[in-house]
Coordinates of C-alpha atoms in Angstrom, one line a residue:
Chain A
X1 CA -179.7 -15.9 40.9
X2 CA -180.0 -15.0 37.3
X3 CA -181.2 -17.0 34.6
X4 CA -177.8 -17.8 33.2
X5 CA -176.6 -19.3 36.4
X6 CA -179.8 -21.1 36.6
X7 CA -179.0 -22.6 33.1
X8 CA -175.7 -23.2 33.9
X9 CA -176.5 -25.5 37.1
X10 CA -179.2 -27.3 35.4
X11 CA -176.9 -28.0 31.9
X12 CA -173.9 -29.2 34.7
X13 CA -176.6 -31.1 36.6
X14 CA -177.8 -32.9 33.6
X15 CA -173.8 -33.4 33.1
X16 CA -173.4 -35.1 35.9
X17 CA -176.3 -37.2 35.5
X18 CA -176.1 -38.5 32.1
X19 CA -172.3 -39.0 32.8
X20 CA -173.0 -41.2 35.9
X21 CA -175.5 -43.3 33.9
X22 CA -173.1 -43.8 30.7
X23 CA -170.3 -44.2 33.4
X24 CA -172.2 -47.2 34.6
X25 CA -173.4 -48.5 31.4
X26 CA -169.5 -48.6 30.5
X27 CA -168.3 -49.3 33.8
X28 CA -169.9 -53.1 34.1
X29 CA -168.1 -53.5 30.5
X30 CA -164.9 -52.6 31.5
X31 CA -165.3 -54.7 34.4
X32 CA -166.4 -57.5 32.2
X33 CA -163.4 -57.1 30.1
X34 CA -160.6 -56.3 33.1
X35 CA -161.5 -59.8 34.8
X36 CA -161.7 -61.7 32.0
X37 CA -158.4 -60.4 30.7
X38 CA -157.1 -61.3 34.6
X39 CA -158.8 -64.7 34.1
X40 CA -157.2 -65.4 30.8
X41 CA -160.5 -65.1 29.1
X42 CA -161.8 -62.6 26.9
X43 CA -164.6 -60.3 28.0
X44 CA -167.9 -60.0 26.0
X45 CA -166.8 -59.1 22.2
X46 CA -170.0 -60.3 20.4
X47 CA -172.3 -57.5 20.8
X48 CA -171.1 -54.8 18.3
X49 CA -167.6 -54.2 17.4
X50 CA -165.4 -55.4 20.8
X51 CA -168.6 -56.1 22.1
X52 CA -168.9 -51.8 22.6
X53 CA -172.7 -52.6 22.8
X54 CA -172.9 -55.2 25.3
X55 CA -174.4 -52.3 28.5
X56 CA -177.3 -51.8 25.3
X57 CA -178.0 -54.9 25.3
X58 CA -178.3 -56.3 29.1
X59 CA -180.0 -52.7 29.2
X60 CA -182.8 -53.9 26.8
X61 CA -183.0 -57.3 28.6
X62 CA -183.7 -56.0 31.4
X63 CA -186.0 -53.2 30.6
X64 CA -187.8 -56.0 28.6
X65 CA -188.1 -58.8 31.6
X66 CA -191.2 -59.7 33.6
X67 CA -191.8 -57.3 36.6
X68 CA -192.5 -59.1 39.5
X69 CA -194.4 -58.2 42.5
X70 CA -194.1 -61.0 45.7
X71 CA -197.4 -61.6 46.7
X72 CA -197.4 -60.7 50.4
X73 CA -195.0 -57.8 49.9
X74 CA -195.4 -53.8 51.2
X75 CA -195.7 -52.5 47.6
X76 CA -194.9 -48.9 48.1
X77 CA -191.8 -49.6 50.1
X78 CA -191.2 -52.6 47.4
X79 CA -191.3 -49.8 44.6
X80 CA -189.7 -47.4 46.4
X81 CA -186.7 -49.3 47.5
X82 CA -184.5 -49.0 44.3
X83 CA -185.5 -45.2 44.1
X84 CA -184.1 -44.5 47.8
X85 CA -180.8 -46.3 46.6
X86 CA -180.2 -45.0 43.3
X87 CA -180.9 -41.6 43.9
X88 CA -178.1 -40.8 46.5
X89 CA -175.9 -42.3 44.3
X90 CA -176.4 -40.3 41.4
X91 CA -176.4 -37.1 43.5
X92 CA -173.1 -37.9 45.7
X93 CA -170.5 -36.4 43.1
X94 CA -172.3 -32.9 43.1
X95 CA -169.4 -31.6 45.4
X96 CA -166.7 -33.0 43.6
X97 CA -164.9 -30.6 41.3
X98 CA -163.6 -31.2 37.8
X99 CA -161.5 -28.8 37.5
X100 CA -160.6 -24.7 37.6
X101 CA -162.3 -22.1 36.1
X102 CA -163.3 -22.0 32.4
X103 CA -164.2 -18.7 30.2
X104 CA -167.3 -19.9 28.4
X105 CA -169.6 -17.8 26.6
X106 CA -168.2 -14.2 28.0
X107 CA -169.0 -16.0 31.6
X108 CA -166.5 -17.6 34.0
X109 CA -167.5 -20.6 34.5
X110 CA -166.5 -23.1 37.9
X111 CA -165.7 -26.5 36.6
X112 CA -167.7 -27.9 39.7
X113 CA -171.3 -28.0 40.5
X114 CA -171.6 -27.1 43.8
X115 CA -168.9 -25.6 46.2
X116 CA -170.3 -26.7 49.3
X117 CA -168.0 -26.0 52.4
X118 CA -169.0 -29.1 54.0
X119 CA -168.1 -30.9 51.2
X120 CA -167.1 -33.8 52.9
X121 CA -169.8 -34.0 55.6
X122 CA -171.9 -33.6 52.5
X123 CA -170.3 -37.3 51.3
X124 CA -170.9 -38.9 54.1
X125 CA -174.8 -37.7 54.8
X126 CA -175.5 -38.9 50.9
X127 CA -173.6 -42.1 51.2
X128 CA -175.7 -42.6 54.4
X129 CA -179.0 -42.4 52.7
X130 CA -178.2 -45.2 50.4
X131 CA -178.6 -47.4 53.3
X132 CA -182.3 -46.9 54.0
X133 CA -182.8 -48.2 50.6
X134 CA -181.2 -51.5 50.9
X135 CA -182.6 -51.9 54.4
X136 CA -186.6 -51.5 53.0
X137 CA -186.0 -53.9 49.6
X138 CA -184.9 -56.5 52.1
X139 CA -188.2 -55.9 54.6
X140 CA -190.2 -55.2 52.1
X141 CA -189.7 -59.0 49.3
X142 CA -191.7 -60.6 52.6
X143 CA -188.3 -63.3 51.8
X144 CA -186.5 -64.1 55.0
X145 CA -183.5 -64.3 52.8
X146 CA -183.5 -61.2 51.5
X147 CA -184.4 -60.0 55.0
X148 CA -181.2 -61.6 56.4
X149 CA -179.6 -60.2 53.2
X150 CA -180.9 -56.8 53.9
X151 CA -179.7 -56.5 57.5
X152 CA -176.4 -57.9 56.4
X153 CA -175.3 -55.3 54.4
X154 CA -176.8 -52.4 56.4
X155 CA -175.0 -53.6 59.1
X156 CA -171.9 -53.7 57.1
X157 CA -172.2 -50.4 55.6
X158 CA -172.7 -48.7 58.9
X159 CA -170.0 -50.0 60.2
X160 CA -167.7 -49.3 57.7
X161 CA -169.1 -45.7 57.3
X162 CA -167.0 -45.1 60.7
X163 CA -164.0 -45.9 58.9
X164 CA -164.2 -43.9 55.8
X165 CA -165.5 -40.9 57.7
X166 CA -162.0 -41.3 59.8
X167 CA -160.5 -41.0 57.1
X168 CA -162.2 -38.5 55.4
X169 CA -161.2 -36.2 58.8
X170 CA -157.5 -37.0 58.1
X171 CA -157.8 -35.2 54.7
X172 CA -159.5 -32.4 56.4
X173 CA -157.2 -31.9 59.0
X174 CA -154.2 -32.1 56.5
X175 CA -156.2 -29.4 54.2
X176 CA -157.4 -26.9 56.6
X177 CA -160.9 -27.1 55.3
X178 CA -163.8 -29.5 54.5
X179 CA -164.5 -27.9 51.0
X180 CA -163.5 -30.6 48.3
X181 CA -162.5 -27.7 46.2
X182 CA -159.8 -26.1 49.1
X183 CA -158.5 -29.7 49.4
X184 CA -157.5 -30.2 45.5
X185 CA -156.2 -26.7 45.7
X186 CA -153.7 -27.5 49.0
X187 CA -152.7 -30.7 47.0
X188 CA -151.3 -28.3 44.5
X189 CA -150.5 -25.3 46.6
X190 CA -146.7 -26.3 46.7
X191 CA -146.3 -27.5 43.3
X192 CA -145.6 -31.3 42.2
X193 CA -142.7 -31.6 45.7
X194 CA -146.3 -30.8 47.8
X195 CA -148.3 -33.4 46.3
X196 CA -146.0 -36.1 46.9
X197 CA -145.3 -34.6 50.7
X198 CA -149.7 -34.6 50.7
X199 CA -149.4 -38.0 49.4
X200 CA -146.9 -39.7 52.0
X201 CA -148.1 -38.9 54.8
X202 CA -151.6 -40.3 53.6
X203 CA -150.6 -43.7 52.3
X204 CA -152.4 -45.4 55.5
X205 CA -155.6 -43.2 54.7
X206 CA -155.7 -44.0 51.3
X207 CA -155.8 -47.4 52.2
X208 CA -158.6 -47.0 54.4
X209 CA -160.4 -45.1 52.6
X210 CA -160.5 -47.6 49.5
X211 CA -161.4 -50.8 51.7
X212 CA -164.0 -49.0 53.7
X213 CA -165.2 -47.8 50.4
X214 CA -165.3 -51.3 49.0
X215 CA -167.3 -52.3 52.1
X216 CA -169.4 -49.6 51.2
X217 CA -170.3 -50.3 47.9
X218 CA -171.2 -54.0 49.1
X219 CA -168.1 -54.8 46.8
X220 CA -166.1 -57.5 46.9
X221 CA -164.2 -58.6 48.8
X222 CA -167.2 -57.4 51.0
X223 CA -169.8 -58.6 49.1
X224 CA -171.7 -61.2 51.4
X225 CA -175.0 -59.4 51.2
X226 CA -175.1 -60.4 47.6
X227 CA -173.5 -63.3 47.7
X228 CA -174.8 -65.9 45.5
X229 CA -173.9 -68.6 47.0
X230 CA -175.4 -68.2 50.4
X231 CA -177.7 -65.4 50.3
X232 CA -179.3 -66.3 47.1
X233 CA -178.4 -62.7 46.0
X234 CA -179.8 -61.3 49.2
X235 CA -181.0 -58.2 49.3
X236 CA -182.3 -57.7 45.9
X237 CA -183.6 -61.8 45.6
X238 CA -187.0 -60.4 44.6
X239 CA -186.5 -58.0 42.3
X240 CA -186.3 -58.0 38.4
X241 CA -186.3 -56.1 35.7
X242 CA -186.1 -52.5 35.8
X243 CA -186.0 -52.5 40.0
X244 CA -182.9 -54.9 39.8
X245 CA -181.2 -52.3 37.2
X246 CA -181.8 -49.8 39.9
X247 CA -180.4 -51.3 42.3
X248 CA -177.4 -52.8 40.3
X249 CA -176.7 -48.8 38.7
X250 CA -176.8 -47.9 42.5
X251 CA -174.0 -50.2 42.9
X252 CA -171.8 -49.3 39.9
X253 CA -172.6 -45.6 40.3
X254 CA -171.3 -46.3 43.8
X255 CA -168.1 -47.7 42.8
X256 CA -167.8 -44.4 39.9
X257 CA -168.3 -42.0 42.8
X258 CA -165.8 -43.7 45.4
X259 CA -163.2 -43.8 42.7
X260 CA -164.0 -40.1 41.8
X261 CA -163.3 -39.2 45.6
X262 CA -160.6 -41.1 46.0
X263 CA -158.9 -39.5 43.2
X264 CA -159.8 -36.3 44.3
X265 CA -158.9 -36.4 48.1
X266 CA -155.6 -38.5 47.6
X267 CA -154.4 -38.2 43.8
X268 CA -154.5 -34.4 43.1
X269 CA -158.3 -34.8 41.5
X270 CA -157.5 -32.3 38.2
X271 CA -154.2 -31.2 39.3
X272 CA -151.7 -32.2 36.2
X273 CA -149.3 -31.0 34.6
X274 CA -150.2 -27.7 32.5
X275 CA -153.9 -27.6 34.0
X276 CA -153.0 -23.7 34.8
X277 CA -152.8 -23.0 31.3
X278 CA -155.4 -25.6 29.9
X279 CA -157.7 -25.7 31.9
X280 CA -160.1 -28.0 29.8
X281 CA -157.1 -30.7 31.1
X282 CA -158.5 -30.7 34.5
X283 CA -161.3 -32.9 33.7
X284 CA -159.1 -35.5 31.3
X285 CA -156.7 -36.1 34.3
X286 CA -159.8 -36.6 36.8
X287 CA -161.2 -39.0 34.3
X288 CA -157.6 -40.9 33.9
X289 CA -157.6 -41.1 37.4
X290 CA -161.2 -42.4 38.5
X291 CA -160.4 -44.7 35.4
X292 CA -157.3 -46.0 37.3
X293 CA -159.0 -46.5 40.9
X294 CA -161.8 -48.5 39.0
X295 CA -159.3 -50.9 37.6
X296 CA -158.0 -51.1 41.8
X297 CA -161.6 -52.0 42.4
X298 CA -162.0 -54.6 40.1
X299 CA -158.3 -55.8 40.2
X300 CA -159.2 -56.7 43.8
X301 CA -162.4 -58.1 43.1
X302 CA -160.4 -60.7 41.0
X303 CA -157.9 -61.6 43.5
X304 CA -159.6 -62.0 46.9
X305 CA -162.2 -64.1 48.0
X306 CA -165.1 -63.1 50.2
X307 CA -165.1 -62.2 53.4
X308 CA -167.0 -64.3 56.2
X309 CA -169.8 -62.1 57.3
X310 CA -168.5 -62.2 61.4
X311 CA -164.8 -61.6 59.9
X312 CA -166.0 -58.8 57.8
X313 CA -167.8 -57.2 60.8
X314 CA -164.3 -57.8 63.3
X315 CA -162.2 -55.9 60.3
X316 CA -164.3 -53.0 60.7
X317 CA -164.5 -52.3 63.9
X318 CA -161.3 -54.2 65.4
X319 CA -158.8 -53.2 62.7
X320 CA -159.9 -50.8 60.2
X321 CA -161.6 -48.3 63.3
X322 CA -158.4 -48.3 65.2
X323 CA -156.1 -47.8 61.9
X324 CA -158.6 -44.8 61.0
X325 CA -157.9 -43.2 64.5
X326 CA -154.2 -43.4 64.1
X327 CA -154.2 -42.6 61.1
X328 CA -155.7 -38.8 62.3
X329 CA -152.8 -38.9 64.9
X330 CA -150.5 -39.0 62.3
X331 CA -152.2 -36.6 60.6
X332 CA -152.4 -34.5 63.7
X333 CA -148.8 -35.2 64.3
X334 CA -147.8 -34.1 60.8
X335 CA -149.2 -30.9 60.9
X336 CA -148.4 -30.0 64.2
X337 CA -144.6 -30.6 62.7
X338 CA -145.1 -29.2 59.5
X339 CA -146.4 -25.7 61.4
X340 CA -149.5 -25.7 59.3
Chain B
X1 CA -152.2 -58.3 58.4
X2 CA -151.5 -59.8 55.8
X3 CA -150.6 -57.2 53.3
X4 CA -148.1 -59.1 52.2
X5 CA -149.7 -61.8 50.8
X6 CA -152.3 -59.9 49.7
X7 CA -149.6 -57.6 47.3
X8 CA -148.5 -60.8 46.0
X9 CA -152.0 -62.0 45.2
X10 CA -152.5 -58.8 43.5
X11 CA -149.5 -58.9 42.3
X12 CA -150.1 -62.3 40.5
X13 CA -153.3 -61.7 38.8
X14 CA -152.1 -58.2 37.0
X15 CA -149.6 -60.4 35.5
X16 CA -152.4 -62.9 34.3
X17 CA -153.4 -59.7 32.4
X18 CA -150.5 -59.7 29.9
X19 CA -150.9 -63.3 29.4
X20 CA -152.6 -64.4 25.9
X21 CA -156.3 -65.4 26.7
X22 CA -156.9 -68.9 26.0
X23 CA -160.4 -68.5 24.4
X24 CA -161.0 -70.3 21.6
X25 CA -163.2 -67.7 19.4
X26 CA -165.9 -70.5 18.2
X27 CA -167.3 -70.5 15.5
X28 CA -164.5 -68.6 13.4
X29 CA -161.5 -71.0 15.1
X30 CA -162.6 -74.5 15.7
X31 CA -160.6 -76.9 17.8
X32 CA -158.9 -79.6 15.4
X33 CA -160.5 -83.3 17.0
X34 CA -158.1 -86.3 18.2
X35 CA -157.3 -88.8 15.6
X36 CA -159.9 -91.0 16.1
X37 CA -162.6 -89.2 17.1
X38 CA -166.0 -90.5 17.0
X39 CA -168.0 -87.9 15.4
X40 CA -170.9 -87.9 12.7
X41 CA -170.5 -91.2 10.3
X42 CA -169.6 -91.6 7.4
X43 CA -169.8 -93.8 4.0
X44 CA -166.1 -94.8 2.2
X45 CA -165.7 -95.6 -0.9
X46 CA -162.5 -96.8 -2.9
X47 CA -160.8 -95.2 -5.3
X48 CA -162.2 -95.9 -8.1
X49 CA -165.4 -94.5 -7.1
X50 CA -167.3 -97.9 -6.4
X51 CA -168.8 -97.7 -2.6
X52 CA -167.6 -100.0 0.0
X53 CA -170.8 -101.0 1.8
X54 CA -171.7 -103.9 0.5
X55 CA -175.3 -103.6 2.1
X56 CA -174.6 -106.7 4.4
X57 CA -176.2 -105.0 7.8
X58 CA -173.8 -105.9 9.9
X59 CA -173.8 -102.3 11.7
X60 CA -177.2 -102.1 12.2
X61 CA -176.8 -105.9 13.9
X62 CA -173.8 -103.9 16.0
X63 CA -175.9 -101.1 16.9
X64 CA -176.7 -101.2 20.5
X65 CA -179.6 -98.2 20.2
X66 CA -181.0 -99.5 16.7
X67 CA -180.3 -96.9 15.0
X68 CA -179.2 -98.0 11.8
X69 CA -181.8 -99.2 8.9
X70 CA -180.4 -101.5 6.0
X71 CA -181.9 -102.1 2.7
X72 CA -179.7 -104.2 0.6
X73 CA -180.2 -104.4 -3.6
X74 CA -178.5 -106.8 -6.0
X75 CA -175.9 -104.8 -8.3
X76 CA -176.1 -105.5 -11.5
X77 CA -172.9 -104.9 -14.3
X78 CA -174.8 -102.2 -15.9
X79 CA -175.8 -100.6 -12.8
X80 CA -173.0 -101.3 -10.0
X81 CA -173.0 -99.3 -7.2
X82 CA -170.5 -101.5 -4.7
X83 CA -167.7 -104.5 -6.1
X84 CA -169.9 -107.3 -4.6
X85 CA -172.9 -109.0 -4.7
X86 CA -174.8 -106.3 -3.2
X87 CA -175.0 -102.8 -2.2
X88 CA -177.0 -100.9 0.4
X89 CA -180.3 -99.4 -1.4
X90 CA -181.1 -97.4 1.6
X91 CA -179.1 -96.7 4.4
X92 CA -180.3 -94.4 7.2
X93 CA -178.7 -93.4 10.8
X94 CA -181.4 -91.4 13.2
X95 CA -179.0 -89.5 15.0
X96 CA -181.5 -89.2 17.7
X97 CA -180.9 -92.4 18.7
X98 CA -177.1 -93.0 18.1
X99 CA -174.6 -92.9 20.7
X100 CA -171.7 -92.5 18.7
X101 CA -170.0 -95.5 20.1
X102 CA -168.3 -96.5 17.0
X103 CA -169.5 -100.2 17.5
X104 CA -170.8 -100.1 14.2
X105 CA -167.1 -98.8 12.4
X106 CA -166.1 -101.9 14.4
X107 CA -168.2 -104.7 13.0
X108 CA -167.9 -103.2 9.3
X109 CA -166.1 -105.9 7.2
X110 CA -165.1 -103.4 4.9
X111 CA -164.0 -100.3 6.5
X112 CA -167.4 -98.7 4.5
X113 CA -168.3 -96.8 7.7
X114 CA -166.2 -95.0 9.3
X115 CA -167.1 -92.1 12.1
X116 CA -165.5 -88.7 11.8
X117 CA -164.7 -85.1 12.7
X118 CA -168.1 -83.5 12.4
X119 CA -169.4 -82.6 15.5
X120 CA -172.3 -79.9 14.4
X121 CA -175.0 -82.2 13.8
X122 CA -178.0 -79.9 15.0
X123 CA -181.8 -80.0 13.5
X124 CA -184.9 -78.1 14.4
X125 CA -187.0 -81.5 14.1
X126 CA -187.4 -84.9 14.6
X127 CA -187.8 -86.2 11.0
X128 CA -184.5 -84.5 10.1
X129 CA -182.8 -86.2 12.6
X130 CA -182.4 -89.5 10.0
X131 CA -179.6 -88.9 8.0
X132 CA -179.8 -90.7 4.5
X133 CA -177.0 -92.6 2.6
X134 CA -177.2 -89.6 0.1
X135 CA -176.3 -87.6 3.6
X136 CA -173.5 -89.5 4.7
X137 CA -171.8 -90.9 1.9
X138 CA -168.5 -89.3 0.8
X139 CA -167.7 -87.9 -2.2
X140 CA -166.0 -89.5 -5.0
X141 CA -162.7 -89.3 -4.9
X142 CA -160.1 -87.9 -7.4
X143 CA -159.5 -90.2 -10.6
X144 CA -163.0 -92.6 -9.9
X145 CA -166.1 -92.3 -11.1
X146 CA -169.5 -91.7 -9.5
X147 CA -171.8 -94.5 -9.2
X148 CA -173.7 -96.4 -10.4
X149 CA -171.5 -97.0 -12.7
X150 CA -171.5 -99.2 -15.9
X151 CA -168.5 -102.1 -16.1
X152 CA -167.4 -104.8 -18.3
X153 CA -168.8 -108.1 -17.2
X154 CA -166.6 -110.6 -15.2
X155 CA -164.2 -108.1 -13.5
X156 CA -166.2 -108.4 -10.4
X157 CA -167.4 -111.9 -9.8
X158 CA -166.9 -112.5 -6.2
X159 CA -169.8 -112.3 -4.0
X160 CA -167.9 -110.2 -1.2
X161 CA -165.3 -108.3 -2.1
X162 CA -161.6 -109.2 -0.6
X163 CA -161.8 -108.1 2.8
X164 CA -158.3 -107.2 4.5
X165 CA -157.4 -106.8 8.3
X166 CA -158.5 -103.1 9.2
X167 CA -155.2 -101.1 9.3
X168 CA -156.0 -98.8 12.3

């Protein structure tokens, strides 16, 4: 471990991080923007030029608003709540890469911060964690809504998990391995022909992997736990200010690091053409694609309407489970075909 | 399932996206008002600059939430500020009490008040919330002259001037 590797993970550490919490800063603006333009409106354009600056400013509003403690609350759990949801969020894109190998400095650097060959077992222990989080802010706002809220989407989230870890084991099956990095590189092992072959025989994995996501992220058309209208914003009723931010970047950073995976397991990641020769292109195409799945996220936020919580909990477990198991048939069908 | 439907949903709303928004960017684009819309008053005159209210307090008679105050003055020939017998000396509207029911353009004999297109009638306090004749009356138009204004004596000797069926 020398000191210029050390430097090098901490610099692509702080990468990551600051690009998650930009990401999410500009991610609630393009949302903003993308369903107003679906709803014939436009988005915010008063704050600075296109309204560029409106993140700043619901960023200052909310550092700025009263901090509010319920009276009969568990404090520490009520402070720590946010913290044990944010966190795995920020830290759940470590594994994915960003591209090849770059000659920086004399040194060759990985375009990836961690190369961990359970990569994907890796996703789903992080994604896991998030759940303790939302499970405490509900016990701990002493608020039986919030409580009901809180159980809600735990409940949800776990169920879901099932689905997306299905279909994560498609993907591994298909790739040979469970490193993220060995599954970009099998997407492009055979050239542009490969991908496409990679990408129709995933098409009913993809799918399941983006609604499970969406459950995951507590996301419409999943979002009952934070539904407004009959929850009174469940979960996170209690909190304001800086907490709610938390717990609100949790969401969005979510929704960034689905979209990164999704692009990554089932859309070639930084495969492009000319990334052999450029390899700085790697991260461009990874960027055009997560940009893309957002848009899928928010395009179907506009268009469906929410789920009733019992429904929500059938899909899971009566349709999407079974699809996910059939979908690693065919997977296991495919390959035994294919020869491997 | 129904995937299906759904695609068609989806399908639907990206097309919304390459329709024109139909936000109306307030306050550089305003909405033009309806013909006769009953917006903040205001005080006519004719054209040759003399003011139609001939202070006779009819409006503030009309007015169901007493919001009009009337103070009538006789007009002289060297100081003539309407073509009758009188004119109104003070004339106030507290907008915090009109309703903008147009009962008082209604009862006007001589078309003098009239309610228009302004809409943006905001004020930080209560006492700016009566708007004065100086206020509300419009300016003179092109060819008359401002008033008071100074005539020959015997042009106008009726006591109210002639009053004609309202046109609208």
């Amino acid at each position: 471990m020398t000191v210029a590797l050390l430097i090098e993970y901490i610099i692509k550490s702080g990468l990551i991080l600051i690009a998650m919490t930009v990401g999410f800063a500009y991610v609630t603006y393009y949302e903003r923007k993308a369903l107003a333009r679906i709803q014939s409106r436009i988005g915010p354009n008063r704050a600075g030029p296109w309204g560029i600056l409106q993140p700043v400013a619901d960023g200052v509003k909310l550092i700025f608003k009263e901090e509010f403690v319920p009276a009969k609350s568990d404090k520490l759990l009520f402070l720590l709540a946010p913290v044990i949801t944010v966190i795995p969020a920020l830290i759940i894109t470590a594994v994915v890469p960003w591209g090849r190998s770059v000659t920086l400095f004399g040194r060759q650097i990985h375009l990836y911060l961690a190369d961990v060959n359970v990569g994907i077992l890796y996703l789903g222990a992080v994604a896991s964690i998030s759940v303790y989080g939302i499970v405490l802010a509900g016990w701990s706002s002493n608020n039986k809504y919030a409580m009901m809220g809180g159980l809600r989407s735990t409940a949800q989230m776990i169920s879901y998990e099932l689905a997306l870890g299905l279909s994560f084991v498609s993907v591994t099956l298909l790739a040979g391995s469970m490193s993220l990095v060995d599954i970009v590189e099998a997407q492009g092992a055979h050239g542009f022909l490969g991908w496409i072959v990679w990408n129709l025989s995933q098409p009913l994995g993809f799918i399941i992997f983006l609604i499970a996501g969406m459950a995951e992220t507590n996301r419409s058309p999943f979002d009952m736990p934070e539904a407004e209208q009959e929850l009174t914003a469940g979960y996170h009723t209690e909190y304001s200010g800086m907490k709610f931010a938390l717990f609100f970047m949790a969401e969005y950073i979510k929704i960034i690091a689905v979209s990164m995976i999704a692009s990554t397991l089932f859309l070639g990641g930084y495969l492009g053409p000319f990334v052999d020769r450029l390899p700085w292109l790697g991260p461009i195409y990874l960027f055009i694609k997560t940009l893309i799945m957002i848009f899928v996220f928010i395009w179907v936020r506009a268009t469906l309407p929410r789920f009733r919580y019992d429904r929500l909990m059938a899909f899971g477990w009566k349709v999407l489970l079974p699809l996910a198991f059939l979908n690693m048939f065919i997977a296991g069908i495919i390959i035994v075909l294919v020869g491997g | 399932m129904f995937i299906v439907e759904i695609g068609r949903g989806l399908w639907t709303t990206l097309r919304m996206m390459f329709e024109k928004p139909v936000t109306v960017q307030y306050p550089e684009v305003k909405r033009p008002m309806h013909a006769r819309f009953k917006g903040r008053h205001n005080l006519h005159r004719y054209d040759n600059g003399l003011e139609k209210c001939i202070g006779c307090a009819l409006c503030a008679a009309a007015c169901p939430s007493d919001a009009i105050f009337v103070e009538a003055a006789e007009n002289t020939d060297e100081e003539r500020y309407s073509p009758g017998e009188r004119y109104a000396s003070t004339y106030e509207i507290n907008m915090l009490r009109c309703i903008f029911c147009g009962y008082c353009e209604d009862a006007c004999p001589t078309e003098a008040i009239i309610l228009g297109d302004n809409y943006e009638l905001s004020f930080t306090d209560r006492r700016q919330a009566i708007y004065t004749k100086e206020m509300l009356i419009m300016p003179v138009p092109a060819g008359g002259k401002t008033t008071p204004q100074k005539v020959e004596p015997g042009i106008f000797n009726r006591s109210i001037p002639v009053m004609e069926n309202p046109k609208d």
